[in-house]
Every structure is written in C-alpha cells, then in structure tokens.
GROMACS .gro file of C-alpha atoms in nm:
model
  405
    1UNK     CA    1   2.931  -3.915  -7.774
    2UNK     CA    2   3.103  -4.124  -7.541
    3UNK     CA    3   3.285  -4.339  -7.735
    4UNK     CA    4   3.378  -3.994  -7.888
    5UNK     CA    5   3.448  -3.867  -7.558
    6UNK     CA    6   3.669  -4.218  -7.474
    7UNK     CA    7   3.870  -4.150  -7.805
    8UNK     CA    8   3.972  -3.766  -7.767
    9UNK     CA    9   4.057  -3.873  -7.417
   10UNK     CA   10   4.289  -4.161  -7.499
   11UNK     CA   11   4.455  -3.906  -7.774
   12UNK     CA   12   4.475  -3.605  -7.539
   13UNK     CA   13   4.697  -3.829  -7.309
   14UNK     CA   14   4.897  -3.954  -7.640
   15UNK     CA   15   4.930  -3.559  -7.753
   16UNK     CA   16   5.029  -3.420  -7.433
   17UNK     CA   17   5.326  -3.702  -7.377
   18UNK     CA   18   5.428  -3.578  -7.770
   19UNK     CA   19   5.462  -3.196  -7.649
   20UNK     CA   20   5.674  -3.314  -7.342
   21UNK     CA   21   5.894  -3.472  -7.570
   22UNK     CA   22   5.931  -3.158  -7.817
   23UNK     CA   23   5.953  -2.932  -7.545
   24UNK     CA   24   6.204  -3.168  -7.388
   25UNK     CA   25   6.205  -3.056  -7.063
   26UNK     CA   26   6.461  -3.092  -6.813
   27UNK     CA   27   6.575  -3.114  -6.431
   28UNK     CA   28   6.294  -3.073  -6.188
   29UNK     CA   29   6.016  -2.944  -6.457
   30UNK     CA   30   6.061  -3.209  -6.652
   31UNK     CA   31   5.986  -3.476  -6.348
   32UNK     CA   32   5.669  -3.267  -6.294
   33UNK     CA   33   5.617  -3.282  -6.622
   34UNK     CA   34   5.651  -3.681  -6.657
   35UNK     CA   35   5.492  -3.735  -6.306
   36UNK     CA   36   5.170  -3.507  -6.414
   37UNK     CA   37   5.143  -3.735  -6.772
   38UNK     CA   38   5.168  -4.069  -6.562
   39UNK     CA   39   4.899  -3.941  -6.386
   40UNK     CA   40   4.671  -3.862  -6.681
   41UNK     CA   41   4.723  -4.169  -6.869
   42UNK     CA   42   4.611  -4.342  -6.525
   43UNK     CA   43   4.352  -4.120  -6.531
   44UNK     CA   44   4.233  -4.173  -6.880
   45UNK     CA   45   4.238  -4.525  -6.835
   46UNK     CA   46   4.065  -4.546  -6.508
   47UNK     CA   47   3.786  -4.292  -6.608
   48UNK     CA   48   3.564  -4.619  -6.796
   49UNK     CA   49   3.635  -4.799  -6.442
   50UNK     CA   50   3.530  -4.518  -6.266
   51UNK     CA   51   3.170  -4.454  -6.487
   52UNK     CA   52   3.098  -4.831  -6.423
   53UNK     CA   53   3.158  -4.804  -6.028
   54UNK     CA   54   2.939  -4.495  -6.001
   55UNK     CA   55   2.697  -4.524  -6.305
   56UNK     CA   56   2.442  -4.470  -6.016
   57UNK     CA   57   2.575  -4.164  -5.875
   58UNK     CA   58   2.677  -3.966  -6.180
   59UNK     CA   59   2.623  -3.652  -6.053
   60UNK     CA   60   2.923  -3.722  -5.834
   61UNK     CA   61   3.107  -3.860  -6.139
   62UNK     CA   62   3.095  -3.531  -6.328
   63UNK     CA   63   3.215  -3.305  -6.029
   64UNK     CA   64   3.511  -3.578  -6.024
   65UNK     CA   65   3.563  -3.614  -6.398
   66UNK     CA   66   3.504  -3.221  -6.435
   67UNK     CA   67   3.782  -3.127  -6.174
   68UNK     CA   68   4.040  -3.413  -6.335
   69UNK     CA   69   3.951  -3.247  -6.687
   70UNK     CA   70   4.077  -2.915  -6.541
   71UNK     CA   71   4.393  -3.014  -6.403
   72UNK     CA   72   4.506  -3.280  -6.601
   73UNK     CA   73   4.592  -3.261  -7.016
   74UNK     CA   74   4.278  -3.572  -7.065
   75UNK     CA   75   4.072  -3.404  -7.295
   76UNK     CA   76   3.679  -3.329  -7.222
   77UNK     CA   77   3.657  -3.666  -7.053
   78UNK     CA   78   3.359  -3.458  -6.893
   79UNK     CA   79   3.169  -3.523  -7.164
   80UNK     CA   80   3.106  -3.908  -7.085
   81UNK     CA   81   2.836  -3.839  -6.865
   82UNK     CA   82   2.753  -3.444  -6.901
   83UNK     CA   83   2.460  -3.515  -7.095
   84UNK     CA   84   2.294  -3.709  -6.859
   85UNK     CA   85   2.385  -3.548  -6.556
   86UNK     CA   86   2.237  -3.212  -6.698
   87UNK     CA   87   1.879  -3.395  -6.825
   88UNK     CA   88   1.874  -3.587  -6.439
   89UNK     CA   89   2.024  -3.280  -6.184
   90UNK     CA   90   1.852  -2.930  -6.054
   91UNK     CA   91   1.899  -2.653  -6.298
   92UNK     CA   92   2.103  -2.419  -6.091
   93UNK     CA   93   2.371  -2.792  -6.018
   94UNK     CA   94   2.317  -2.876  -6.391
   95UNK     CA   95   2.421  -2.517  -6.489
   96UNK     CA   96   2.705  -2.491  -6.243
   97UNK     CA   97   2.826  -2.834  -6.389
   98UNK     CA   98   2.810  -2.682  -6.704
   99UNK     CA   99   3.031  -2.413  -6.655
  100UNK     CA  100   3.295  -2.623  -6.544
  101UNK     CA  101   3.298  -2.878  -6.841
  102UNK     CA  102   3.339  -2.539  -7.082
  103UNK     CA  103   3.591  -2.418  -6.826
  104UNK     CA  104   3.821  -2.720  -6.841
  105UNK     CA  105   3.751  -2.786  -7.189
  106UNK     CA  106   3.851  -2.467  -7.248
  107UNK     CA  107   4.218  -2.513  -7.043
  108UNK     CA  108   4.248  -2.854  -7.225
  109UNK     CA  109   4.220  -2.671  -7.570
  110UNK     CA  110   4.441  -2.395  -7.530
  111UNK     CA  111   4.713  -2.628  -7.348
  112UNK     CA  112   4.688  -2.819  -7.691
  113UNK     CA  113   4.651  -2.569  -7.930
  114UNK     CA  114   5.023  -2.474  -7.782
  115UNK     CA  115   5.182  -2.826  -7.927
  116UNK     CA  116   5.374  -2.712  -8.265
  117UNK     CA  117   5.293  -3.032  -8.408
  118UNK     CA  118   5.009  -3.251  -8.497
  119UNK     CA  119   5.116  -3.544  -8.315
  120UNK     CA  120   5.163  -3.290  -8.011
  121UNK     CA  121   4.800  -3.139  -8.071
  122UNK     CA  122   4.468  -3.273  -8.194
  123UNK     CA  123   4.368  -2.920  -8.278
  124UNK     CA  124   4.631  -2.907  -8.519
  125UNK     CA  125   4.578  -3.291  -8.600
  126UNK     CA  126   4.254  -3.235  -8.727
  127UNK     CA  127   4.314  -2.898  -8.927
  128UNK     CA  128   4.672  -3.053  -9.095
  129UNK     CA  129   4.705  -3.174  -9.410
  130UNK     CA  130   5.062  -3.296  -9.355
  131UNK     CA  131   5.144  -3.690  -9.385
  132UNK     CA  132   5.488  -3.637  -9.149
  133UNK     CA  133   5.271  -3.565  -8.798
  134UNK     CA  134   5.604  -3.440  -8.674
  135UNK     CA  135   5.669  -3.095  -8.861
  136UNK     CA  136   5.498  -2.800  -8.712
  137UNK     CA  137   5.187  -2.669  -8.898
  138UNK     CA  138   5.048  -2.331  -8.895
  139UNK     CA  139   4.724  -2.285  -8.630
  140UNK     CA  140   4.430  -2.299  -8.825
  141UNK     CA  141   4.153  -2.098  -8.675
  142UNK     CA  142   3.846  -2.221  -8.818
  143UNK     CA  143   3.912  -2.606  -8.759
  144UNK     CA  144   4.036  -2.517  -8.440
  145UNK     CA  145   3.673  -2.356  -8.397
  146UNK     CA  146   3.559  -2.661  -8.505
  147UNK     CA  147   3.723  -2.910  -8.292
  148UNK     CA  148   3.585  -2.657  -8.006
  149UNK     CA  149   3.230  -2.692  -8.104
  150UNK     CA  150   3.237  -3.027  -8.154
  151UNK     CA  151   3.441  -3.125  -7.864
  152UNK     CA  152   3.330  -2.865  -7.605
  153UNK     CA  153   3.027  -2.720  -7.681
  154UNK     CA  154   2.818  -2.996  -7.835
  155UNK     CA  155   2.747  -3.189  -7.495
  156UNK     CA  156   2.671  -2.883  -7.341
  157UNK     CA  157   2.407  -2.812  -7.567
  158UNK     CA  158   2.277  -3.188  -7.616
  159UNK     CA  159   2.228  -3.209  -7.269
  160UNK     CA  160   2.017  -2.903  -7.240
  161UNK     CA  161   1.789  -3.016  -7.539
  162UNK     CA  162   1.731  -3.345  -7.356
  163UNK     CA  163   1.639  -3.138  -7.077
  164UNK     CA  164   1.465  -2.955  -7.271
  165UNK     CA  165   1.269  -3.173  -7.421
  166UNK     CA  166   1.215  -3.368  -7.082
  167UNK     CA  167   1.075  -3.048  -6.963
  168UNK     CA  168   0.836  -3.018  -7.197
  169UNK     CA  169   0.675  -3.407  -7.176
  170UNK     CA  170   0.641  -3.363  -6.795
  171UNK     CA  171   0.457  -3.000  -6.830
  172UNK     CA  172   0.268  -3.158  -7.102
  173UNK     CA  173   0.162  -3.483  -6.855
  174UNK     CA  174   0.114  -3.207  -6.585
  175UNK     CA  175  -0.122  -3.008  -6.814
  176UNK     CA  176  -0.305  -3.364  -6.913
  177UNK     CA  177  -0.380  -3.445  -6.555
  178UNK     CA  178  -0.499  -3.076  -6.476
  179UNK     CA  179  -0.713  -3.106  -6.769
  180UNK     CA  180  -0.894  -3.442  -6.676
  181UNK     CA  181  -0.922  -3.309  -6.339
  182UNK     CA  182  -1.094  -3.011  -6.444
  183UNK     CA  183  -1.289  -3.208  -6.602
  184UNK     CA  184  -1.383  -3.389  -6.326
  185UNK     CA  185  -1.440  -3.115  -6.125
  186UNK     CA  186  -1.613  -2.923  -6.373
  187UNK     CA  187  -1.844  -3.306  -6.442
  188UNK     CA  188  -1.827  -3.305  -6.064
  189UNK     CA  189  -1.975  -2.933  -6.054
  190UNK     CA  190  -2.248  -3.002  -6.287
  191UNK     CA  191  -2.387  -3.331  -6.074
  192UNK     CA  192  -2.396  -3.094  -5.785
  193UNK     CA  193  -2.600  -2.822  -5.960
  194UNK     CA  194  -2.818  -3.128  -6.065
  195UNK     CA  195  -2.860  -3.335  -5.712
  196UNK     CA  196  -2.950  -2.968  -5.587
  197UNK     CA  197  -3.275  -2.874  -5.837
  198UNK     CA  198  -3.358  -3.301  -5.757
  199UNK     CA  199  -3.354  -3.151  -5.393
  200UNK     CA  200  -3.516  -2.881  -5.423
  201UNK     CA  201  -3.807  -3.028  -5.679
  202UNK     CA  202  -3.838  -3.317  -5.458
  203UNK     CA  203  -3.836  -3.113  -5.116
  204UNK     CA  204  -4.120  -2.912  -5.213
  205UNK     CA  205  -4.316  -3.093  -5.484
  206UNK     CA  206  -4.324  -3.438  -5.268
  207UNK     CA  207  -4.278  -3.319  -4.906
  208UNK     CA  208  -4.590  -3.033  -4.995
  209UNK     CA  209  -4.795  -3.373  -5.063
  210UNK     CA  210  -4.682  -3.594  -4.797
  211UNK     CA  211  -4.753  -3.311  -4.578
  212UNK     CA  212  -5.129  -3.238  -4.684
  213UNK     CA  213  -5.147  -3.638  -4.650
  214UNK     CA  214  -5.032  -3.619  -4.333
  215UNK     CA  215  -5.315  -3.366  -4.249
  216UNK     CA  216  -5.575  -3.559  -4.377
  217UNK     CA  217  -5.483  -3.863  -4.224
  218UNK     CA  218  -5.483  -3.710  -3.911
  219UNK     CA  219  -5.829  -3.547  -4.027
  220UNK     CA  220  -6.025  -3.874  -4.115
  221UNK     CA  221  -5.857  -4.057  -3.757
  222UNK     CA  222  -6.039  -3.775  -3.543
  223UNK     CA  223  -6.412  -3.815  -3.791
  224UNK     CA  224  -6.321  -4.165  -3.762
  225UNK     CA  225  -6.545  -4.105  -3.476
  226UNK     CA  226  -6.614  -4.492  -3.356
  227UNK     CA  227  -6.535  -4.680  -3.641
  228UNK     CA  228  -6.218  -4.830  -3.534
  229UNK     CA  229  -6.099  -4.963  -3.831
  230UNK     CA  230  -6.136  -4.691  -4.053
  231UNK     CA  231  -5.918  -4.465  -3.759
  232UNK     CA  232  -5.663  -4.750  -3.733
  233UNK     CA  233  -5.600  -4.725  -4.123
  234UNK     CA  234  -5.589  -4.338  -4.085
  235UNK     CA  235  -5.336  -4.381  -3.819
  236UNK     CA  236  -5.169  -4.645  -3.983
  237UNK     CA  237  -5.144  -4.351  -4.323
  238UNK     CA  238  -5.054  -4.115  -4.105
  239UNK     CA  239  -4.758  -4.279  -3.920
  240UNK     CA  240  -4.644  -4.378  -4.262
  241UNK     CA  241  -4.644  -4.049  -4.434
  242UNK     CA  242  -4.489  -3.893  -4.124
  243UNK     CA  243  -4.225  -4.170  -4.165
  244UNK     CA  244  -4.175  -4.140  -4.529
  245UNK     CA  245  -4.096  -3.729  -4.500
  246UNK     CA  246  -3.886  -3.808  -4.223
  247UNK     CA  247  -3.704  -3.988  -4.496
  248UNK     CA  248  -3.727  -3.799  -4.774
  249UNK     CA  249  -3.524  -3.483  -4.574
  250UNK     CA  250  -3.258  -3.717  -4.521
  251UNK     CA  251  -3.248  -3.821  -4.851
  252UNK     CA  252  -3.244  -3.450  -4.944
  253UNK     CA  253  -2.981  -3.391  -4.708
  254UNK     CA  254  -2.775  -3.665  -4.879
  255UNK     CA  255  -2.845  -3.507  -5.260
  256UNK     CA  256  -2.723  -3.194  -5.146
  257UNK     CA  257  -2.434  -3.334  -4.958
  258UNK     CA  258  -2.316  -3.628  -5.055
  259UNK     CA  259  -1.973  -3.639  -4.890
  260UNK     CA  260  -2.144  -3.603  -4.540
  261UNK     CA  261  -2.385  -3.907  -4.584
  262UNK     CA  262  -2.067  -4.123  -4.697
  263UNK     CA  263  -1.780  -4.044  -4.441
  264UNK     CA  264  -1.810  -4.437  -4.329
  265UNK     CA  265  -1.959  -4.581  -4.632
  266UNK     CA  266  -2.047  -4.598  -4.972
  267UNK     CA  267  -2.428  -4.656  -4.850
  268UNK     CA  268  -2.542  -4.308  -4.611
  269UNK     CA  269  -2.787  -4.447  -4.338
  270UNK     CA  270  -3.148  -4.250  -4.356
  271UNK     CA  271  -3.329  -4.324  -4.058
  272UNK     CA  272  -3.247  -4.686  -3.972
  273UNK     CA  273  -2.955  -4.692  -3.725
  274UNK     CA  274  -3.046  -5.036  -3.542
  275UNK     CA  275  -3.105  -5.391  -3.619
  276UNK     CA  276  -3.392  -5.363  -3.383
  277UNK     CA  277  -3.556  -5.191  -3.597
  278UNK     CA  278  -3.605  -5.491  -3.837
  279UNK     CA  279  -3.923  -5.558  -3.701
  280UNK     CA  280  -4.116  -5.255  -3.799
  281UNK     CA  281  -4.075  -5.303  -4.182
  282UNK     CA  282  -4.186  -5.697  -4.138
  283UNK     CA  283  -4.490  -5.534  -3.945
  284UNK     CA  284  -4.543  -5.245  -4.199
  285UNK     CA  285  -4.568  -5.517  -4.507
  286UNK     CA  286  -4.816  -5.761  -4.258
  287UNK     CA  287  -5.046  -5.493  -4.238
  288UNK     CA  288  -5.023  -5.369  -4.631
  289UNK     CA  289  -5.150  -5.715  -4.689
  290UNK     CA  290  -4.854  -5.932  -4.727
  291UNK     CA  291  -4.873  -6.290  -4.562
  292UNK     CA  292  -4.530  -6.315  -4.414
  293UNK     CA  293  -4.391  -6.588  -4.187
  294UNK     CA  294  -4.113  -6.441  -4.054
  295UNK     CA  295  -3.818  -6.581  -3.780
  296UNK     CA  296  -3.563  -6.299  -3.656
  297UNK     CA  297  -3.286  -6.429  -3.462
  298UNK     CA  298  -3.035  -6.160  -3.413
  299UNK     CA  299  -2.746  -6.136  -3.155
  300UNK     CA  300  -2.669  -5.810  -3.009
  301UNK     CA  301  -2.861  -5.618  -3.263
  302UNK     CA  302  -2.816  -5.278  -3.126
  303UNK     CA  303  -2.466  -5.289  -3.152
  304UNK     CA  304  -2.417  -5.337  -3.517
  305UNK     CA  305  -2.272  -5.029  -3.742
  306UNK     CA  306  -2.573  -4.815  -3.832
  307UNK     CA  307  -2.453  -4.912  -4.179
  308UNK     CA  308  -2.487  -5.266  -4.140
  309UNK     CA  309  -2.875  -5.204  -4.004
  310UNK     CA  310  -2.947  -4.959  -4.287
  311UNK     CA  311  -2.837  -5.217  -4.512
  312UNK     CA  312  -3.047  -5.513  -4.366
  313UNK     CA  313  -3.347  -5.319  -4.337
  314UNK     CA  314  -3.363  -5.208  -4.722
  315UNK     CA  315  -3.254  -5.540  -4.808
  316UNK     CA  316  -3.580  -5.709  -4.636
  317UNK     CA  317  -3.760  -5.413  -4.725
  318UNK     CA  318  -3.685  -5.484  -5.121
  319UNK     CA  319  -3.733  -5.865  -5.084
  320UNK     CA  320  -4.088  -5.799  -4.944
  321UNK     CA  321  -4.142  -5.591  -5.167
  322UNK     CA  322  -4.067  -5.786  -5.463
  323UNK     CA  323  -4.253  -6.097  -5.333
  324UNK     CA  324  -4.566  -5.827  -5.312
  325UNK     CA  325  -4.516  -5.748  -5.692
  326UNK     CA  326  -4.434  -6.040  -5.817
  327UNK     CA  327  -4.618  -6.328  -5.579
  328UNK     CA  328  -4.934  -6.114  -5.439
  329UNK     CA  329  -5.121  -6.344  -5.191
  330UNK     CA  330  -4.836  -6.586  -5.174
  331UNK     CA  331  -4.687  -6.686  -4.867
  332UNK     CA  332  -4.360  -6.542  -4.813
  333UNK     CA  333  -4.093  -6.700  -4.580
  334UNK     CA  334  -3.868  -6.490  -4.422
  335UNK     CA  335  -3.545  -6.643  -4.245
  336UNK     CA  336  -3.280  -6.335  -4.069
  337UNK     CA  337  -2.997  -6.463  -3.813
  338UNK     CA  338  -2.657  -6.400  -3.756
  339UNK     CA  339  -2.450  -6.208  -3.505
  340UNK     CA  340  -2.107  -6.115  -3.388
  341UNK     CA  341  -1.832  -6.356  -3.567
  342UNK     CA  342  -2.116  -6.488  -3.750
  343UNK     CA  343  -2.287  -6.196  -3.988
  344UNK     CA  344  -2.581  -6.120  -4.112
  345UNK     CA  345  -2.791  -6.442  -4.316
  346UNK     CA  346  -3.126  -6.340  -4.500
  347UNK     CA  347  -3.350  -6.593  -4.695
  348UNK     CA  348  -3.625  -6.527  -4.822
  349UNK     CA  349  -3.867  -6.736  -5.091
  350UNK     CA  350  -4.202  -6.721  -5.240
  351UNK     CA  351  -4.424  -6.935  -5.488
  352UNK     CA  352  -4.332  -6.849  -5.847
  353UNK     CA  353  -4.664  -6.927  -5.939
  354UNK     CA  354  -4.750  -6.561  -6.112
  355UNK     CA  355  -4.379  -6.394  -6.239
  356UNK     CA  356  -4.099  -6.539  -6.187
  357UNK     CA  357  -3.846  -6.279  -6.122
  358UNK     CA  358  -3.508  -6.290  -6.311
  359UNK     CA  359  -3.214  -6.246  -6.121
  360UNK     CA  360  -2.989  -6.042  -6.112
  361UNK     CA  361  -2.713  -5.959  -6.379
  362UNK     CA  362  -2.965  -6.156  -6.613
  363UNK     CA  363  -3.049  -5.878  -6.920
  364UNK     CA  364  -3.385  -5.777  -6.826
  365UNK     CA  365  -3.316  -5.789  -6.409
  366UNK     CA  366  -3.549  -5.589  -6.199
  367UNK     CA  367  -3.350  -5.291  -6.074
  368UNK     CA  368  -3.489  -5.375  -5.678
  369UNK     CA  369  -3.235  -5.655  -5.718
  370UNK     CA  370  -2.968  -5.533  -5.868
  371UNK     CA  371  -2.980  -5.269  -5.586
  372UNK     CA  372  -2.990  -5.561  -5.366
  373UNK     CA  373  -2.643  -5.664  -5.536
  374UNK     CA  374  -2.490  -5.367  -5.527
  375UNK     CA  375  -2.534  -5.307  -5.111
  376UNK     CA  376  -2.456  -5.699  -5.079
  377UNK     CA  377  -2.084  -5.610  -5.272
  378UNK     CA  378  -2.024  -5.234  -5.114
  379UNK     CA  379  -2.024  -5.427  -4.773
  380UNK     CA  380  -1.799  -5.727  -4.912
  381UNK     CA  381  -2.105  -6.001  -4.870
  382UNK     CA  382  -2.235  -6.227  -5.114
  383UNK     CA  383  -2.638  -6.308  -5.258
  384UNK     CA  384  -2.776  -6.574  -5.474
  385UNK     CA  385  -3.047  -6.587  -5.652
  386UNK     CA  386  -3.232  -6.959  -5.732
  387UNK     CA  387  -3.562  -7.070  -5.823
  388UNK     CA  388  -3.627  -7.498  -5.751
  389UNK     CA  389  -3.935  -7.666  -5.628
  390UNK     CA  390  -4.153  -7.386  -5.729
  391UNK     CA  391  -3.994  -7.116  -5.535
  392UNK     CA  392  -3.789  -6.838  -5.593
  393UNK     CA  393  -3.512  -6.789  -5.337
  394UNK     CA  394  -3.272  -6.542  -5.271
  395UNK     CA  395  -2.992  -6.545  -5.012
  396UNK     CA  396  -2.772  -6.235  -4.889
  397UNK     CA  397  -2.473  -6.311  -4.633
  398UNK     CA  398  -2.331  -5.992  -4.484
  399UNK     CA  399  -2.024  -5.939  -4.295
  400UNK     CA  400  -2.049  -5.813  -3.940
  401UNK     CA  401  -1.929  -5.484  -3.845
  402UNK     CA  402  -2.020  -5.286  -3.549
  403UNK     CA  403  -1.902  -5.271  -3.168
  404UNK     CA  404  -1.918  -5.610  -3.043
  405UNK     CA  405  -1.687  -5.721  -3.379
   0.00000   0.00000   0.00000
C-alpha cells in the first residue's frame, strides 16, 4: 500500500502538470496555477522525507499529509501511513482522521476526473484503452469506481480491520487474565471454605480435649495431696496444655485469616514474640526427658522482630525434637549466639548411634526439616545439614532484623 500510495502520488503530480498544459492557462491564473504544481511536486517528493523524520509521531504525519492531500493535486498521499495511524490512535482521532483522508481523496479524484485526457487524469488512465495518452477519452464510470475503491477507500477499510482485529486479541488477553483470576479467586475461595471447617474441627474437637486435660491436671495437682512429684508433673501437664490451647487459637486465628497473621511475613508469630523466650522450650524438653547441654548467648534479645523470635524458637523447638525421635537418651548439644550486625547462629548435634536422619531435600527427608528449610529461606538465612565423627549436625544462620538493626 505504500509503495502504491508513493506511485499514485508521483503520477497525480505528473497528471495535474498535463491538465495545466491542456488547459493552458494564462496571465495571473496561470502563475497560480504553475506556483500551486511547484509546490506539489515538492510536496510529493518531500512526503518519503517527511514519513522518515516523523515515523515516530505519525499521528502528526497524517493530520499534515491529510491537510496537503486536500489542498494540493498529490493524490491520497494520506494513505502512506493511514493504516497505521487508525490501528495505533483513539477511535473518535482515528475516525476523525478518517474522514479527512475520504474527504481529500475525494477533492483529488474529482479535480482529476476533470483532465480530458489520460495523461491529464489517472482516472481516465486506468479506464482508456487508447495507445495516444493525449486524445480525450470518454469518463468511464465503473473504472472510475474502481480507481476510487482502490485508491480511497481501501486504506480506510484496512486500517479498521487491523483495528479490528487488534481489538479483538487484546479483549481476548483481557478475557484470559479475568479467567485465570477467577480462577484464582474461585481456587482462592475454596481454600478459605477449607482452612475454615480445619478451624472449626480443630477448635472444638482438640481445644474440647486440651480443655478437659487441663481440668484434670489441675484435678490430680490438688489430690496430689503431699506427693510432690506426682503434683509437679500435674502442674508441669497443666501449664503445658494451657500453653498448647493458647496456641492452638492463634493458629485458628491464622486458618481463618491468613492475611492478618502475614502482614510482615510469610511466617505469622503464635505466641513467641521474644528471644527471651528461648529458654522455656530448652527447659520444657529438659524436663520431658531430653539430656540437653545447652549455651545461649544472645545480644539484645528483646529487641529482635517478633518474627525473627518465632522463627528461632520453632527452629530449636524442631531440632530438639528430632534429636528426641531420632537419638533418645543421647546427649544433645545445643550452641545459639548472635546479635545485632551479627544474626542469629544455631548448632545443634547428637550421636547417630540409633537413626540417622536424612537431610533435607534428600528423597525420603523428614518433613520437621524441611520445615526447618523453608523458615531458614523465607527469612533469607542459610542451614546445613552434616553427619562426621558420629554426629549429626545441623547449622541455621539467620539474618537479624528487629529494632536495634
């Protein structure tokens, strides 16, 4: 279509200095007349200049091209960038634009169709069968309709059914991303309905038994009577049980609402919100049984992110843990340290002499450690997992985040 476009142009300019010369006009018209077709053959020539200069602002272009079309005999040199400009523009600009290719085409054609000849009119070019291009030939109406399809109307309506079709690949990418996230939402919707009957089972199913436990703790500490041991290990059940519901409505809380347990982080703190809490879970596994030599050297623990605390405490927690499962009876060796500028270090190792455990990302891991992996990367740390001498080790280092950072 351009080169089209180029071509008509370069022959509109040709077929409009033919008609001045048949028409032979005189005196003060016929200097118009010569001055206007200097004019358009600069303009036909320039227009290729002009396209490269402002290939990037071609909306421009057109209004320029569009307004040269409809004073000067050029042709449709509209039509080098109409298609483009109506795919790219607003609709109501595109439209407007339009109107005034079909409007100057339409003033180029009928200033042509008025040349006598064929060499003075590429309407009459194109619908004459005469070899002398000088002799006037009768106006044929259907080629001229032609040449005005082709010429005029064509562009218009390529443009619009690149538009068009445009149109219909962003609506269709629209409607793909409203479908995916309905289905997430609707996936989304589903998990919700699901994390609420887990609440609800596990609110009243496990708290109703933690809570009778809790009762009859507190019922076997007062017949304890003066057995002291047998009331400490009531007391001991009893604190626990008290602690563990304490837990379990948080972790309710968190089912049901997910998005309020994770406003800072990917991990929700339950009821941990200090490093100096560390302590109590060493103690709680000393008196299930564990042997545990354990060295805690922590700088301005109460200042670290309740995050950060929650994450260290279930971290120990599931090392113990493990060492009880897998080791029971061994000695295990407990190492936590770290500060401000520093982080967070934990080591901990036990005799392999029952189990070894297999670490993590191993087929057949233990899921306490590759929840252990996944805290350790939500906070941007790092863990290994070894086993030399005997001993199984594993080492978490976590970044330090809280006030004093």
């Amino acid at each position: 279509m351009v080169f089209a476009a180029l071509m008509i142009t370069v022959l509109s300019v040709s077929s409009a200095e033919e008609r001045n010369r048949v028409w032979a006009w005189t005196g003060p018209v016929g200097g118009a007349a010569d001055a206007v077709q200097g004019l358009s053959t600069l303009v036909a020539l320039g227009a290729p200049f002009l396209l490269l200069l402002r290939r990037k602002d071609l909306a421009n272009t057109a209004w320029g091209l569009g307004f040269l079309q409809l004073i000067f005999p050029i042709g449709p040199v509209m039509a080098l960038v109409l298609p483009q400009v109506l795919v790219r523009e607003k609709r109501n600009e595109a439209e407007t634009l339009a109107f005034l290719h079909v409007l100057g085409g339409t003033v180029w054609f009928v200033r042509d169709a008025l040349g006598p000849t064929p060499a003075s009119s590429l309407v009459r070019f194109f619908s004459s069968t005469e070899t002398v291009q000088t002799d006037p030939v009768d106006f044929n109406v259907y080629a001229a309709s032609v040449v005005y399809l082709v010429v005029i109307v064509v562009p218009v309506v390529v443009g619009f059914w690149l538009r068009a079709r445009h149109e219909i690949d962003d609506t269709r990418h629209e409607v793909a991303v409203e479908r995916a996230t309905a289905g997430a939402l609707s996936a989304e919707l589903s998990r919700q309905g699901e994390r609420e009957l887990i609440a609800r089972e596990v609110h009243d199913v496990i708290g109703h038994r933690l809570s009778l436990l809790v009762l009859h703790a507190g019922g076997i500490e007062v017949a304890a009577g003066d057995d002291p041991e047998l009331r400490e290990s009531a007391r001991a059940v009893r604190d626990n049980a008290q602690r563990a519901m304490d837990d379990l409505r948080s972790l309710v809380g968190v089912l049901r609402d997910p998005a309020a347990g994770a406003s800072d982080a990917p991990l929700s703190p339950v009821s941990v919100r200090s490093l100096s809490q560390l302590s109590s879970v060493i103690d709680d596994m000393a008196d299930a049984g564990v042997p545990v030599a354990s060295t805690v050297f922590l700088h301005s623990a109460d200042q670290a992110d309740p995050v950060l605390a929650h994450s260290v405490y279930r971290i120990v927690q599931e090392l113990l843990t493990n060492a009880r499962k897998h080791a029971p009876s061994e000695l295990v060796r407990l190492q936590v340290s770290g500060g401000p500028g520093e982080g967070i270090r934990i080591e901990s190792s036990n005799p392999t002499s029952v189990r070894v455990p297999v670490p993590a990302g191993v087929e057949g891991a233990g899921s306490g450690l590759r929840g252990i992996d996944e805290r350790v990367e939500i906070l941007g740390g790092t863990s290994e997992v070894s086993t030399d001498g005997g001993r199984f080790r594993v080492a978490v280092t976590l970044p330090w985040s809280g006030d004093a950072a």
